[in-house]
mmCIF file of C-alpha atoms in Angstrom:
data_model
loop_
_atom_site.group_PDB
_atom_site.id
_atom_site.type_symbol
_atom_site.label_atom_id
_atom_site.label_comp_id
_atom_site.label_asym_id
_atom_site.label_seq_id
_atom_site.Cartn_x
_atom_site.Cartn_y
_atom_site.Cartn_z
ATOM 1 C CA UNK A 1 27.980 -27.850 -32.772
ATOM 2 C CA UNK A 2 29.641 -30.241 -34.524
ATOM 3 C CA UNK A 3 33.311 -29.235 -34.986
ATOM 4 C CA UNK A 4 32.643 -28.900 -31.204
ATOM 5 C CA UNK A 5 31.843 -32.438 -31.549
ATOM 6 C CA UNK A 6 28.783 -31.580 -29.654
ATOM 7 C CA UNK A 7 26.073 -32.878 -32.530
ATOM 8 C CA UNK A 8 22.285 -32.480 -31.972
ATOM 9 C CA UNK A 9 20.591 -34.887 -30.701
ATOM 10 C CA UNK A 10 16.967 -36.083 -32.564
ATOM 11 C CA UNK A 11 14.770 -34.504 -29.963
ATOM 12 C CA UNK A 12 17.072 -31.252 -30.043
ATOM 13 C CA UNK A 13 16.374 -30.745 -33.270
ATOM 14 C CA UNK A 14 13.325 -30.864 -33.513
ATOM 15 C CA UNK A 15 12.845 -28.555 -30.439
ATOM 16 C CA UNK A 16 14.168 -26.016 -33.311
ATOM 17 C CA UNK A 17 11.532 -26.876 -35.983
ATOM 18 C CA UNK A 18 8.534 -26.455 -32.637
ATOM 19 C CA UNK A 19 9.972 -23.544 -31.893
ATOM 20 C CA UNK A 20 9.966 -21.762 -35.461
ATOM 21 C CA UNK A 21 6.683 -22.882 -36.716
ATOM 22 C CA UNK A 22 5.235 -21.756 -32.713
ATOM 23 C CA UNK A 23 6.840 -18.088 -34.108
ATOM 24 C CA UNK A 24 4.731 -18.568 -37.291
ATOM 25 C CA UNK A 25 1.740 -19.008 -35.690
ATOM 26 C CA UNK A 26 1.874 -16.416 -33.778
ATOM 27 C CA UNK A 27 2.275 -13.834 -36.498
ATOM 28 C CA UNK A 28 -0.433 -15.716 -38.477
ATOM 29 C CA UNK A 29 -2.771 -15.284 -35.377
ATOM 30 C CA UNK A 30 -1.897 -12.356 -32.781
ATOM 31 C CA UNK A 31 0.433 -10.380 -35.483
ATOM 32 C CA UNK A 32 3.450 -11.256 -33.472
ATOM 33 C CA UNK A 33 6.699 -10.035 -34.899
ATOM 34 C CA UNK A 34 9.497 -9.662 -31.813
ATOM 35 C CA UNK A 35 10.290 -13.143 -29.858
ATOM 36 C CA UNK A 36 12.332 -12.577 -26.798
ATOM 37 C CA UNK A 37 13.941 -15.201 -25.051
ATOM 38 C CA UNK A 38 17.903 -16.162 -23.527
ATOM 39 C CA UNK A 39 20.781 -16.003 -25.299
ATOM 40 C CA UNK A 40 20.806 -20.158 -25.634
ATOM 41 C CA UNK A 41 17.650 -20.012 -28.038
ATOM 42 C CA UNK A 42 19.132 -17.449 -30.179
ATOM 43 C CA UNK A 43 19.306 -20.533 -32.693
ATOM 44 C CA UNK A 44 15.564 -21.918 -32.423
ATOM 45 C CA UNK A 45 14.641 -18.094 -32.638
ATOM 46 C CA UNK A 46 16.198 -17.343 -36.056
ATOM 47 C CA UNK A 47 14.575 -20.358 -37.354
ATOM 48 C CA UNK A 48 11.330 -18.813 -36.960
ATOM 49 C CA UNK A 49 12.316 -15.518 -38.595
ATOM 50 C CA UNK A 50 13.321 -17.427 -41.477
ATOM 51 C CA UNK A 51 10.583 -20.019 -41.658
ATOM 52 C CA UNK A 52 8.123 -16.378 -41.174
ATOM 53 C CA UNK A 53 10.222 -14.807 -44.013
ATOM 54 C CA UNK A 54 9.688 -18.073 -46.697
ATOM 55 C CA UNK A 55 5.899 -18.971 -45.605
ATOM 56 C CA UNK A 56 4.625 -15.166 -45.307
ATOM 57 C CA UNK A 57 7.093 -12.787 -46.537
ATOM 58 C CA UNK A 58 7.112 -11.442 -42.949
ATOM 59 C CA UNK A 59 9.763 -9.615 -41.481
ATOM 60 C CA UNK A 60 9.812 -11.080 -37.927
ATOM 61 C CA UNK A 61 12.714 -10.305 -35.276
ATOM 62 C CA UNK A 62 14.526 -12.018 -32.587
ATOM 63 C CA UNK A 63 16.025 -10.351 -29.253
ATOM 64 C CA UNK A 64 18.152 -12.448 -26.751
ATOM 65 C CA UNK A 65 19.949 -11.360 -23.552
ATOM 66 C CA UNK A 66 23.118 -13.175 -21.640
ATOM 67 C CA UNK A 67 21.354 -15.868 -19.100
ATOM 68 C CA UNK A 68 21.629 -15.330 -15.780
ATOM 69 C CA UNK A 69 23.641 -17.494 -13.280
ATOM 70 C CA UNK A 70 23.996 -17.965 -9.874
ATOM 71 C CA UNK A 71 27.083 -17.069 -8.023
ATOM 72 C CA UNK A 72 28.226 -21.351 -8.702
ATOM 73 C CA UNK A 73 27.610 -20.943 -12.454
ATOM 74 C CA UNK A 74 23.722 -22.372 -12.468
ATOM 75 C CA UNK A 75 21.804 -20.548 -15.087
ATOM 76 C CA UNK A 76 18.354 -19.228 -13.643
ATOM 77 C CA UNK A 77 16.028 -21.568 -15.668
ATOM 78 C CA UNK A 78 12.987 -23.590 -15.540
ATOM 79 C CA UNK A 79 15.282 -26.491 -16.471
ATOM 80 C CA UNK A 80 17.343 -25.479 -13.527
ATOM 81 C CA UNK A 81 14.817 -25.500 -10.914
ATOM 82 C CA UNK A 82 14.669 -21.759 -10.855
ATOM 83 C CA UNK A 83 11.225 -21.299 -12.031
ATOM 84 C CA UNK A 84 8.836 -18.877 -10.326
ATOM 85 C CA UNK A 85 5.327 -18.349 -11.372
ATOM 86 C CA UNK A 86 4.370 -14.218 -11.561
ATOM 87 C CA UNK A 87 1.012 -15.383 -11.079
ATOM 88 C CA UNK A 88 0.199 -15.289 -7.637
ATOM 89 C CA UNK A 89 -2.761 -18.212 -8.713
ATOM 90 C CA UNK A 90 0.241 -20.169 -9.214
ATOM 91 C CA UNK A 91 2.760 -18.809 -6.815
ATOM 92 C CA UNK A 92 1.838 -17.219 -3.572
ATOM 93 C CA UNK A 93 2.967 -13.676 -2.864
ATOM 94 C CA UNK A 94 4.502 -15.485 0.184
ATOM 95 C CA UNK A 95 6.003 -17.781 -1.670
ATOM 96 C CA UNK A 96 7.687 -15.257 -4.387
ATOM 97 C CA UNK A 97 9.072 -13.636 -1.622
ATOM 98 C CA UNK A 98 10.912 -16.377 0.050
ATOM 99 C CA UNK A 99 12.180 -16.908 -3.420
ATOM 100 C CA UNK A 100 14.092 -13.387 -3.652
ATOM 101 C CA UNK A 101 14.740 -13.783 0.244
ATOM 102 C CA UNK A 102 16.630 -16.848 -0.424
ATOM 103 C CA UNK A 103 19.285 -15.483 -2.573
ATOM 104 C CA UNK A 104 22.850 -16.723 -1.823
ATOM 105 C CA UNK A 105 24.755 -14.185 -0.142
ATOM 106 C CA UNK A 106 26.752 -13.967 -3.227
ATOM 107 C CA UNK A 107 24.178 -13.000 -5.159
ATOM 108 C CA UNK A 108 22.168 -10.287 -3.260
ATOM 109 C CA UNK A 109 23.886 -7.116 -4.429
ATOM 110 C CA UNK A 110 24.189 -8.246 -7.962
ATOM 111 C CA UNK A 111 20.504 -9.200 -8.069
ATOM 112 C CA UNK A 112 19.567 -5.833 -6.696
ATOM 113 C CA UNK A 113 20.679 -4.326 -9.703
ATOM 114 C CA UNK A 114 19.325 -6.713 -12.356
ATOM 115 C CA UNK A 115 15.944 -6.597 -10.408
ATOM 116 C CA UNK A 116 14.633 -3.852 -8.436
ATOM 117 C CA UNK A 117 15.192 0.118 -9.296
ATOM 118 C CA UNK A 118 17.050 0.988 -6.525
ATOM 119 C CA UNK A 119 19.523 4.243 -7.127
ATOM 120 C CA UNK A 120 23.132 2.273 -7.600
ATOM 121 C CA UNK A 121 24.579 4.705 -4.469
ATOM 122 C CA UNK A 122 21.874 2.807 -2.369
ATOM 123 C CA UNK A 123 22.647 -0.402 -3.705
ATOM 124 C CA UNK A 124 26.389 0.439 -2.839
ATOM 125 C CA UNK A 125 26.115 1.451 0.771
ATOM 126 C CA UNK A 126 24.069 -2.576 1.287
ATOM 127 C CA UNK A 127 27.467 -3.643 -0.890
ATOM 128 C CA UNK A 128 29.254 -2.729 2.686
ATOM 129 C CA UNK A 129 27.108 -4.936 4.881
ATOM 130 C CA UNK A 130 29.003 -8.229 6.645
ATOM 131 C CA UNK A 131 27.650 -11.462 8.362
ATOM 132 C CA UNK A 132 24.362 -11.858 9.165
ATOM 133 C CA UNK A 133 23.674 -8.209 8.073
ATOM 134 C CA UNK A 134 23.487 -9.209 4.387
ATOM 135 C CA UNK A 135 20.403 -10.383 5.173
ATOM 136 C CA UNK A 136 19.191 -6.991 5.510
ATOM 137 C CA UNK A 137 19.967 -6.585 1.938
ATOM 138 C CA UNK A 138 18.407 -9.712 0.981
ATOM 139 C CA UNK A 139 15.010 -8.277 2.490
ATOM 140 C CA UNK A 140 14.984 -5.354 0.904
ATOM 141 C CA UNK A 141 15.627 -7.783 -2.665
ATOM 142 C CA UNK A 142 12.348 -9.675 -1.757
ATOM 143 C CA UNK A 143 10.439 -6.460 -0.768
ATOM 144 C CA UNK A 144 11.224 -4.910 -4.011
ATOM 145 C CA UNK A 145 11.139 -7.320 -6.024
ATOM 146 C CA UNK A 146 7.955 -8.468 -4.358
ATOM 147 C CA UNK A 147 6.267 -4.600 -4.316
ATOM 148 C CA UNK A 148 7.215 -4.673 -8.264
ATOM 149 C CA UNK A 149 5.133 -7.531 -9.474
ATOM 150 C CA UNK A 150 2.613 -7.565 -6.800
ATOM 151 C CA UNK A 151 2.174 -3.707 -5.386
ATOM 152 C CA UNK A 152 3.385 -2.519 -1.654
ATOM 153 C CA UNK A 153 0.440 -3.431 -0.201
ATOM 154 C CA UNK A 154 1.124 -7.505 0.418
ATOM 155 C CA UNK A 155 4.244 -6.600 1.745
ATOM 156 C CA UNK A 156 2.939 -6.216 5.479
ATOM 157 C CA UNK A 157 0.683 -9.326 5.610
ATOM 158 C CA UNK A 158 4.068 -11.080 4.368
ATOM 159 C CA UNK A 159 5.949 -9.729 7.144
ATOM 160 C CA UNK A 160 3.916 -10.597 9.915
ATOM 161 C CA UNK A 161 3.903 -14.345 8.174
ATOM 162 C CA UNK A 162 7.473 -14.164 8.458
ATOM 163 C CA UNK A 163 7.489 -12.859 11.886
ATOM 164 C CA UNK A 164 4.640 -15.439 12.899
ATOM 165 C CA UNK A 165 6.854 -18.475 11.353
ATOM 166 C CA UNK A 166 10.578 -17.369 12.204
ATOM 167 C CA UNK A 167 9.666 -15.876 15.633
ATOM 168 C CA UNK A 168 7.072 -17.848 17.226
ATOM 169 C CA UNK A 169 4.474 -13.966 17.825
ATOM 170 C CA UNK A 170 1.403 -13.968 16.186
ATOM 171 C CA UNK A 171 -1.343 -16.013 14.896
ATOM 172 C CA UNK A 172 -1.821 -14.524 11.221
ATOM 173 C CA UNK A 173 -1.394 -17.350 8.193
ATOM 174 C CA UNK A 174 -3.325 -15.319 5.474
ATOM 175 C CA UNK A 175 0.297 -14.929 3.325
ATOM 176 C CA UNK A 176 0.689 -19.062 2.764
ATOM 177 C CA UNK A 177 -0.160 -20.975 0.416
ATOM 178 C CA UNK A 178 -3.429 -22.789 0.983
ATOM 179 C CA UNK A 179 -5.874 -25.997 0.123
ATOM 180 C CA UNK A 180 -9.218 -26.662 1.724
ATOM 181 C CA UNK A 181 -10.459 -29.441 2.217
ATOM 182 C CA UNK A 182 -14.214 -30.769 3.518
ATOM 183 C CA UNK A 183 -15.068 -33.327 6.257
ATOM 184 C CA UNK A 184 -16.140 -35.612 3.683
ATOM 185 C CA UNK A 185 -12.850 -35.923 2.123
ATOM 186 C CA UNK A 186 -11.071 -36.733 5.410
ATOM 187 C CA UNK A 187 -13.334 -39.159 6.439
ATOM 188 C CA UNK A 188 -13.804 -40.860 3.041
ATOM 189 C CA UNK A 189 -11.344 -43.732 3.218
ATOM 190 C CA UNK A 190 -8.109 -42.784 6.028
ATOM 191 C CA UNK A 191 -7.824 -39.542 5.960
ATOM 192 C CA UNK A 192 -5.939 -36.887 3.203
ATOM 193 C CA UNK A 193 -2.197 -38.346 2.750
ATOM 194 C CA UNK A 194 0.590 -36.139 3.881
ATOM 195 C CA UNK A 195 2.463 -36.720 1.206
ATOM 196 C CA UNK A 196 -0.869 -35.507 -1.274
ATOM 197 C CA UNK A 197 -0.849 -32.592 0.895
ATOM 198 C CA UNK A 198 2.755 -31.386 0.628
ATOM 199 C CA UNK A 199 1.899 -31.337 -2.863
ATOM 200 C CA UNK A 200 -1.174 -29.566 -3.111
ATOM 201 C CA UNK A 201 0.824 -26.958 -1.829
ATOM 202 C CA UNK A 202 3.379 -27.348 -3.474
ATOM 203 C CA UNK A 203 5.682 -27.723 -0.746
ATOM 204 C CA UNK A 204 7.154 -30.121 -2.710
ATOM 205 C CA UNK A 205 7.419 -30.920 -6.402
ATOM 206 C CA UNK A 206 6.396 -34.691 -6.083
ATOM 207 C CA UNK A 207 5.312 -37.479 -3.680
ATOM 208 C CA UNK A 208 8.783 -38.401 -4.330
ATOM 209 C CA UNK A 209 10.731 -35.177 -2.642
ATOM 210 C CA UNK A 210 7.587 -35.581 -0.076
ATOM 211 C CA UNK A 211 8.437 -38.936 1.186
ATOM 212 C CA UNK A 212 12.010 -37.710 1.768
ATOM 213 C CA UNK A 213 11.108 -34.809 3.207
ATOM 214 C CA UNK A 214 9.146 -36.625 6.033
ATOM 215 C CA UNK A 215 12.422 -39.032 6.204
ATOM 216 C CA UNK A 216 14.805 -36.597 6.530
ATOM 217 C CA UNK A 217 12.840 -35.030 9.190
ATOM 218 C CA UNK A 218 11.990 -31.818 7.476
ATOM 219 C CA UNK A 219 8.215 -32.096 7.924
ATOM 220 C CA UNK A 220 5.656 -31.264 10.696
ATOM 221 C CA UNK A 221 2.604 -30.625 11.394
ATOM 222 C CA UNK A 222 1.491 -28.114 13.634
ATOM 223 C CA UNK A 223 4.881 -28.040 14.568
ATOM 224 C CA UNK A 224 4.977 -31.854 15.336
ATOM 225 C CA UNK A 225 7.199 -34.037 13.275
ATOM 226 C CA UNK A 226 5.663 -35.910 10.732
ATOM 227 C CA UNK A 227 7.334 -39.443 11.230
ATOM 228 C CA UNK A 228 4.785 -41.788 8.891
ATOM 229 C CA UNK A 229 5.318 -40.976 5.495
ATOM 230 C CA UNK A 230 2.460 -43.392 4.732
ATOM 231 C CA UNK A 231 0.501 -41.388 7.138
ATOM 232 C CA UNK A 232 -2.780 -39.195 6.467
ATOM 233 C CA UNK A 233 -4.477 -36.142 8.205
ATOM 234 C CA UNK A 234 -7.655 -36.705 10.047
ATOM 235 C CA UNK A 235 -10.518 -34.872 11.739
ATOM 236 C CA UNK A 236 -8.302 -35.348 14.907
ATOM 237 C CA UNK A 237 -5.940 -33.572 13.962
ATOM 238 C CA UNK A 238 -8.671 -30.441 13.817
ATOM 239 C CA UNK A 239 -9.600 -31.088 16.910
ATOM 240 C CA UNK A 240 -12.590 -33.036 15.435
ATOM 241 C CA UNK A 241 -14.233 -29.810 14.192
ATOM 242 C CA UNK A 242 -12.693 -27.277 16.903
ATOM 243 C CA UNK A 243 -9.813 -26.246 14.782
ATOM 244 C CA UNK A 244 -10.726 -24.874 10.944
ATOM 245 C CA UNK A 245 -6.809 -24.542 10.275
ATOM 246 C CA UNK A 246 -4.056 -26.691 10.500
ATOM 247 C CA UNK A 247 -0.524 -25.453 9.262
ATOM 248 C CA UNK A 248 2.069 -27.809 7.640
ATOM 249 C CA UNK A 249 5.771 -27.337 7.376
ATOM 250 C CA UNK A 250 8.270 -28.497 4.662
ATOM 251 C CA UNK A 251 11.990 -27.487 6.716
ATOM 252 C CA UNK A 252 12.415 -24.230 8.588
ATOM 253 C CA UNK A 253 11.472 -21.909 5.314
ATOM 254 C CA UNK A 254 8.648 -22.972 3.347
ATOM 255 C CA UNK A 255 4.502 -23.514 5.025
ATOM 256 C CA UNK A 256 1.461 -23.999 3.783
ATOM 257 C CA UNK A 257 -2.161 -24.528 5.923
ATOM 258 C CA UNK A 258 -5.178 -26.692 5.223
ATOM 259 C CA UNK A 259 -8.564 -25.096 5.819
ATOM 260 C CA UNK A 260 -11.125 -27.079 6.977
ATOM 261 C CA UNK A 261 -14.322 -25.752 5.469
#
């Protein structure tokens, strides 16, 4: 680093020191003796093999693998935005799908076969698709990528979300993300806050991105444009009581729905 006069900075290094003495402990306590991880931490990694080797005598290993990048050189990172949670607690299957369905267009073959077990001759014939056909490839991405973590069996329920959103059919909102919330919290004080709700669902990652959504026009309500970013939902909005659902929109992609319970 430094005859790349690139020197570490004081929180850098001790990101290293964190990062050993983390591998430590978990030899110490769960008998852990392989730490996986990208090919940027190969650094902090050997630190804890060594710091393992002097404080135990244990022989401890460390396995990285190239990063992976985007088709405009991004790296595929929780620092990068890229983050998805395999949890669908944290991360709706819904939601997990989108991500995969999202790729670039640049991206979809490649990520086919770094992701999903596909036979490469498959992959190859999708290679030949043009226009708005690659998106046929990109749903097959989400399905299997989807069907991996989560099992075929979400994979209809997501579909007929899609095909309620996209394509106006349907009434079915089980795949979205979703917060409920009582009469008593509506009525206490003005109402829930948009911009609180957008991240509840994490529709958005802060009030922040939330208040520009709703200026840039990107958010609705029951398909209604939310214009008052200061603005809250009430019991009118359900209808006062008629309505137990009301769905919530952050730009053409991405929903979420507030149960009324």
């Amino acid at each position: 680093r430094l005859q790349r006069e690139a020197p570490f900075s004081f929180l850098e290094f001790n990101y290293m020191i964190l990062q050993a003495y983390d591998f430590l402990e978990l030899y110490r306590r769960h008998d852990t003796i392989l730490q996986l991880g990208g090919s940027d931490q190969w650094g902090n990694m050997v630190s804890g093999t060594e710091l393992g080797r002097r404080c135990e005598g244990a022989q401890l290993f460390a396995l990285t693998a190239p990063l992976i990048t985007t088709s405009d050189g991004k790296k595929m990172g929780k620092t990068a935005g890229g983050a998805i949670w395999l949890n669908k607690e944290k991360l709706s299957e819904y939601d997990y799908w989108q991500f995969w369905r999202n790729t670039s267009d640049q991206d979809v073959i490649r990520f086919l076969k770094l992701f999903t077990e596909m036979p490469l001759d498959q992959i190859e014939q999708l290679q030949k698709l043009q226009g708005a056909d690659i998106n046929k490839a990109k749903i097959i991405l989400a399905d299997q990528a989807t069907a991996m973590l989560h099992g075929n069996e979400c994979l209809p329920e997501i579909h007929q979300t899609v095909q309620n959103m996209f394509k106006g059919t349907g009434d079915s909102t089980q795949g979205l993300p979703r917060i409920f919330v009582t009469k008593q919290d509506i009525e206490e004080g003005n109402g829930v806050g948009f911009l609180d709700l957008f991240t509840k669902l994490e529709l958005t990652s802060s009030k922040k991105e939330a208040r520009r959504l709703i200026q840039g026009g990107g958010a609705r309500l029951e398909g209604e444009k939310i214009e008052n970013e200061t603005g809250a939902l009430t019991m009118a909005d359900f209808g006062d009581g008629d309505k137990t659902e009301i769905t919530i929109r952050a730009g053409k992609k991405r929903a979420g729905v507030v149960e009324l319970q």
